[in-house]
Amino acid sequence: MKDYDEELKIYFSERTPLPYGLREQTFAKLKEAKEAKSNWIWGIIAFDFIISASILYAGWLMFGQGIFMYFVTIIFAMSLVAAVVVTGVRNALVN
Amino acid sequence: MDNDFENLIVTYEKDLYSFCCHLTAGSGVNAGDLYQDTVLAAFEKRAQIDFTRNPKSFLFSIAVGKWKNAWRKAKRRQEKDAMSEDTAESDNPETMVQSSFTREAIRTALVALHDKLRIPLILYYFEDRNLDIIASICNIPKGTVKSRLHKGRALLKAALEKEGF
């Protein structure tokens, strides 16, 4: 009894070539996706920096150079380090 | 890792694109769009790719997932606009290339099959008849793969016999 296995094997063994330009278009989109991701990471670092600097400035305005300023400076430094570490770990995991 | 990924795509681009063509045949969904969506989604998930095992199956499983979403959207569009039924089918270069009568008959019979039967059948030939891989790609038990393959082949056979093959 014929099961058409041979015909199906031949049918599926043929590979359709990529249409002209599809490979280039796909790699261009991949490049865009990579750039969008790196912009996003820099956005987080910049946002973190602005927030930390704002806290520092607000502390300086309110309390001058007292003990609070040491506290705020430590938070500022820690948040920056955290942002860099998180970004680094994330990149290492993704790549 | 990015170079590995690009090499992977270049290595399997013909397989993946052909698979996308088979999935989208007769659906009104563009195979090129499905191919690009699959590559971009694979790029997002590239950390999960095990290059030592079978990365092609990983690409195929993403393609199947993307296809289901695209098909659902296309179906909704077709329901809204009955005029858009089976639009680009006759101008499809893939259709023109597969000019042989047998190929056309197989293609027509495959298009008529339900996705549940068609996808395992396509994968059966694309993945060298490995039922375990088909089960993992379709996310169904191996027994279900077997029964769907059996049913799919029986329907395909009936359709081809009806056409006089």
Coordinates of C-alpha atoms in Angstrom, one line a residue:
Chain A
M1 CA 0.0 0.0 0.0
K2 CA 1.4 3.4 -1.0
D3 CA 2.1 5.8 1.9
Y4 CA 3.6 8.6 -0.1
D5 CA 6.6 8.7 2.2
E6 CA 9.1 9.0 -0.7
E7 CA 7.2 11.8 -2.3
L8 CA 6.9 13.7 1.0
K9 CA 10.6 13.1 1.7
I10 CA 11.5 14.7 -1.7
Y11 CA 8.9 17.5 -1.2
F12 CA 10.3 18.4 2.2
S13 CA 14.0 18.0 1.3
E14 CA 13.8 20.9 -1.1
R15 CA 14.8 24.1 0.6
T16 CA 13.3 27.4 -0.4
P17 CA 16.1 30.0 -0.9
L18 CA 15.8 33.2 1.1
P19 CA 14.2 36.0 -1.0
Y20 CA 16.7 38.6 -2.1
G21 CA 17.6 41.0 0.7
L22 CA 15.9 39.1 3.5
R23 CA 19.1 38.1 5.1
E24 CA 20.5 41.7 5.1
Q25 CA 17.2 43.0 6.3
T26 CA 17.1 40.5 9.2
F27 CA 20.6 41.3 10.2
A28 CA 19.9 45.0 10.1
K29 CA 16.9 44.4 12.4
L30 CA 19.2 42.4 14.7
K31 CA 21.6 45.3 14.8
E32 CA 18.8 47.7 15.7
A33 CA 17.7 45.3 18.5
K34 CA 21.2 45.2 19.9
E35 CA 21.6 49.0 19.8
A36 CA 18.2 49.5 21.4
K37 CA 19.3 47.2 24.2
S38 CA 22.6 49.1 24.8
N39 CA 20.8 52.4 24.7
W40 CA 18.3 51.1 27.3
I41 CA 21.2 50.1 29.6
W42 CA 22.8 53.5 29.3
G43 CA 19.4 55.1 29.9
I44 CA 19.2 53.2 33.2
I45 CA 22.7 54.3 34.3
A46 CA 21.9 57.9 33.3
F47 CA 18.6 57.8 35.2
D48 CA 20.3 56.3 38.2
F49 CA 23.0 59.0 38.1
I50 CA 20.5 61.8 37.9
I51 CA 18.4 60.5 40.8
S52 CA 21.5 60.0 42.9
A53 CA 22.8 63.4 42.1
S54 CA 19.4 65.0 42.9
I55 CA 19.4 63.3 46.3
L56 CA 22.9 64.5 47.0
Y57 CA 22.0 68.1 46.0
A58 CA 18.8 68.0 48.1
G59 CA 20.8 66.8 51.1
W60 CA 23.4 69.5 50.6
L61 CA 20.6 72.2 50.4
M62 CA 18.9 70.9 53.5
F63 CA 21.7 70.0 55.8
G64 CA 24.9 71.5 54.4
Q65 CA 28.0 69.5 54.9
G66 CA 27.0 67.7 58.1
I67 CA 26.9 64.0 58.9
F68 CA 23.9 63.5 56.6
M69 CA 26.1 64.4 53.7
Y70 CA 28.4 61.4 54.4
F71 CA 25.3 59.2 54.5
V72 CA 23.9 60.5 51.2
T73 CA 27.3 60.2 49.6
I74 CA 27.5 56.5 50.6
I75 CA 24.0 55.9 49.1
F76 CA 25.0 57.8 46.0
A77 CA 28.2 55.7 45.6
M78 CA 26.4 52.4 46.4
S79 CA 23.6 53.1 43.9
L80 CA 26.1 53.8 41.2
V81 CA 28.1 50.7 41.9
A82 CA 24.8 48.7 42.1
A83 CA 23.8 50.0 38.7
V84 CA 27.1 49.1 37.1
V85 CA 27.2 45.7 38.7
V86 CA 23.6 44.8 37.7
T87 CA 24.2 46.0 34.2
G88 CA 27.5 44.0 34.0
V89 CA 25.9 40.9 35.4
R90 CA 22.9 41.2 33.1
N91 CA 25.2 41.7 30.0
A92 CA 27.3 38.7 31.1
L93 CA 24.2 36.6 31.4
V94 CA 22.7 37.7 28.1
N95 CA 25.9 37.5 26.1
Chain B
M1 CA 28.1 34.8 21.6
D2 CA 26.7 37.3 19.1
N3 CA 28.9 35.8 16.4
D4 CA 27.9 32.3 17.3
F5 CA 24.3 33.4 17.0
E6 CA 24.8 35.0 13.6
N7 CA 26.7 31.8 12.4
L8 CA 23.8 29.8 13.7
I9 CA 21.3 31.8 11.7
V10 CA 23.4 31.7 8.5
T11 CA 23.8 27.9 8.9
Y12 CA 20.1 27.2 9.3
E13 CA 18.6 30.1 7.4
K14 CA 17.4 27.9 4.5
D15 CA 16.0 25.3 6.8
L16 CA 14.3 27.9 8.9
Y17 CA 12.9 29.8 5.9
S18 CA 11.7 26.6 4.2
F19 CA 10.0 25.6 7.4
C20 CA 8.3 29.0 7.7
C21 CA 7.2 28.7 4.0
H22 CA 5.6 25.3 4.9
L23 CA 3.9 26.7 8.0
T24 CA 2.5 29.7 6.3
A25 CA 1.5 28.1 3.0
G26 CA -2.1 29.1 2.1
S27 CA -2.6 31.2 5.3
G28 CA -2.0 34.7 4.0
V29 CA 0.8 35.1 6.5
N30 CA 4.1 36.2 5.0
A31 CA 6.9 33.6 5.4
G32 CA 9.6 36.3 5.4
D33 CA 7.9 38.1 8.2
L34 CA 7.6 34.9 10.2
Y35 CA 11.3 34.2 9.5
Q36 CA 12.3 37.6 10.7
D37 CA 10.1 37.5 13.8
T38 CA 11.6 34.1 14.6
V39 CA 15.2 35.3 14.3
L40 CA 14.5 38.4 16.4
A41 CA 12.8 36.3 19.1
A42 CA 15.7 33.8 19.0
F43 CA 18.1 36.7 19.5
E44 CA 16.2 37.8 22.6
K45 CA 16.4 34.2 23.9
R46 CA 19.9 33.5 22.7
A47 CA 21.1 32.8 26.3
Q48 CA 19.0 29.7 26.3
I49 CA 20.5 28.2 23.1
D50 CA 22.6 25.2 23.7
F51 CA 24.9 25.2 20.7
T52 CA 26.2 21.7 21.5
R53 CA 22.8 20.1 21.3
N54 CA 20.2 20.8 18.6
P55 CA 20.0 24.6 18.0
K56 CA 17.8 24.0 14.9
S57 CA 15.0 22.6 17.1
F58 CA 15.2 25.7 19.2
L59 CA 14.7 27.9 16.2
F60 CA 11.8 25.7 15.0
S61 CA 10.1 25.8 18.4
I62 CA 10.2 29.6 18.3
A63 CA 8.9 29.6 14.7
V64 CA 6.0 27.3 15.7
G65 CA 5.1 29.7 18.6
K66 CA 5.3 32.8 16.4
W67 CA 3.3 31.1 13.7
K68 CA 0.4 30.3 16.1
N69 CA 0.3 34.0 17.1
A70 CA 0.6 35.2 13.5
W71 CA -2.1 32.7 12.3
R72 CA -4.5 33.8 15.0
K73 CA -4.1 37.5 14.0
A74 CA -4.4 36.7 10.3
K75 CA -7.5 34.7 10.9
R76 CA -9.1 37.5 12.8
R77 CA -8.2 39.9 10.0
Q78 CA -9.7 37.6 7.4
E79 CA -12.9 37.3 9.5
K80 CA -13.2 41.1 9.6
D81 CA -12.5 41.5 5.9
A82 CA -13.8 38.6 3.8
M83 CA -12.4 40.2 0.7
S84 CA -8.8 39.6 1.8
E85 CA -9.1 35.8 1.7
D86 CA -6.1 34.0 0.4
T87 CA -4.6 37.1 -1.1
A88 CA -1.0 36.7 -2.2
E89 CA -1.4 33.0 -2.7
S90 CA -1.3 33.0 -6.5
D91 CA 1.6 35.5 -6.7
N92 CA 3.6 33.6 -4.1
P93 CA 7.0 32.9 -5.7
E94 CA 7.2 29.8 -3.6
T95 CA 4.0 28.5 -5.5
M96 CA 5.5 29.4 -8.8
V97 CA 8.8 27.6 -8.1
Q98 CA 7.0 24.5 -7.0
S99 CA 5.5 24.1 -10.4
S100 CA 5.5 20.3 -10.5
F101 CA 2.0 18.8 -10.4
T102 CA 2.9 16.3 -7.6
R103 CA 4.4 19.1 -5.4
E104 CA 1.4 21.2 -6.0
A105 CA -0.9 18.3 -5.0
I106 CA 1.1 17.6 -1.8
R107 CA 1.1 21.3 -1.0
T108 CA -2.6 21.6 -1.5
A109 CA -3.3 18.5 0.6
L110 CA -1.0 19.8 3.4
V111 CA -2.6 23.2 3.4
A112 CA -6.0 21.5 3.9
L113 CA -4.7 19.8 7.1
H114 CA -5.3 21.2 10.5
D115 CA -2.3 22.8 12.2
K116 CA -2.3 20.1 14.9
L117 CA -1.7 17.5 12.2
R118 CA 0.3 19.6 9.8
I119 CA 3.0 20.9 12.1
P120 CA 4.1 17.4 13.4
L121 CA 4.1 16.2 9.8
I122 CA 6.3 19.0 8.6
L123 CA 8.6 18.6 11.5
Y124 CA 8.8 14.8 11.0
Y125 CA 10.6 15.4 7.7
F126 CA 12.6 18.5 8.8
E127 CA 13.8 16.9 12.0
D128 CA 14.8 13.5 10.5
R129 CA 11.9 11.6 12.0
N130 CA 12.9 12.3 15.6
L131 CA 9.7 12.0 17.6
D132 CA 11.3 13.2 20.8
I133 CA 12.3 16.5 19.2
I134 CA 8.9 16.9 17.6
A135 CA 7.3 16.3 21.0
S136 CA 9.5 19.0 22.6
I137 CA 8.9 21.5 19.9
C138 CA 5.1 21.1 19.8
N139 CA 5.1 20.7 23.6
I140 CA 3.0 17.5 23.4
P141 CA 3.6 13.9 24.5
K142 CA 5.4 11.5 22.2
G143 CA 2.3 9.3 22.0
T144 CA 0.2 12.3 20.8
V145 CA 2.9 13.1 18.1
K146 CA 2.6 9.5 16.9
S147 CA -1.2 9.6 16.7
R148 CA -1.2 13.0 15.0
L149 CA 1.3 11.8 12.5
H150 CA -0.7 8.7 11.8
K151 CA -3.9 10.7 11.4
G152 CA -2.2 13.4 9.3
R153 CA -0.7 10.9 6.9
A154 CA -4.0 9.0 6.5
L155 CA -5.7 12.3 5.6
L156 CA -2.9 13.3 3.3
K157 CA -3.0 9.9 1.6
A158 CA -6.8 10.1 1.1
A159 CA -6.4 13.6 -0.4
L160 CA -3.7 12.5 -2.7
E161 CA -5.6 9.4 -3.8
K162 CA -8.6 11.6 -4.5
E163 CA -6.4 13.7 -6.8
G164 CA -5.5 10.5 -8.7
F165 CA -2.0 9.9 -7.3

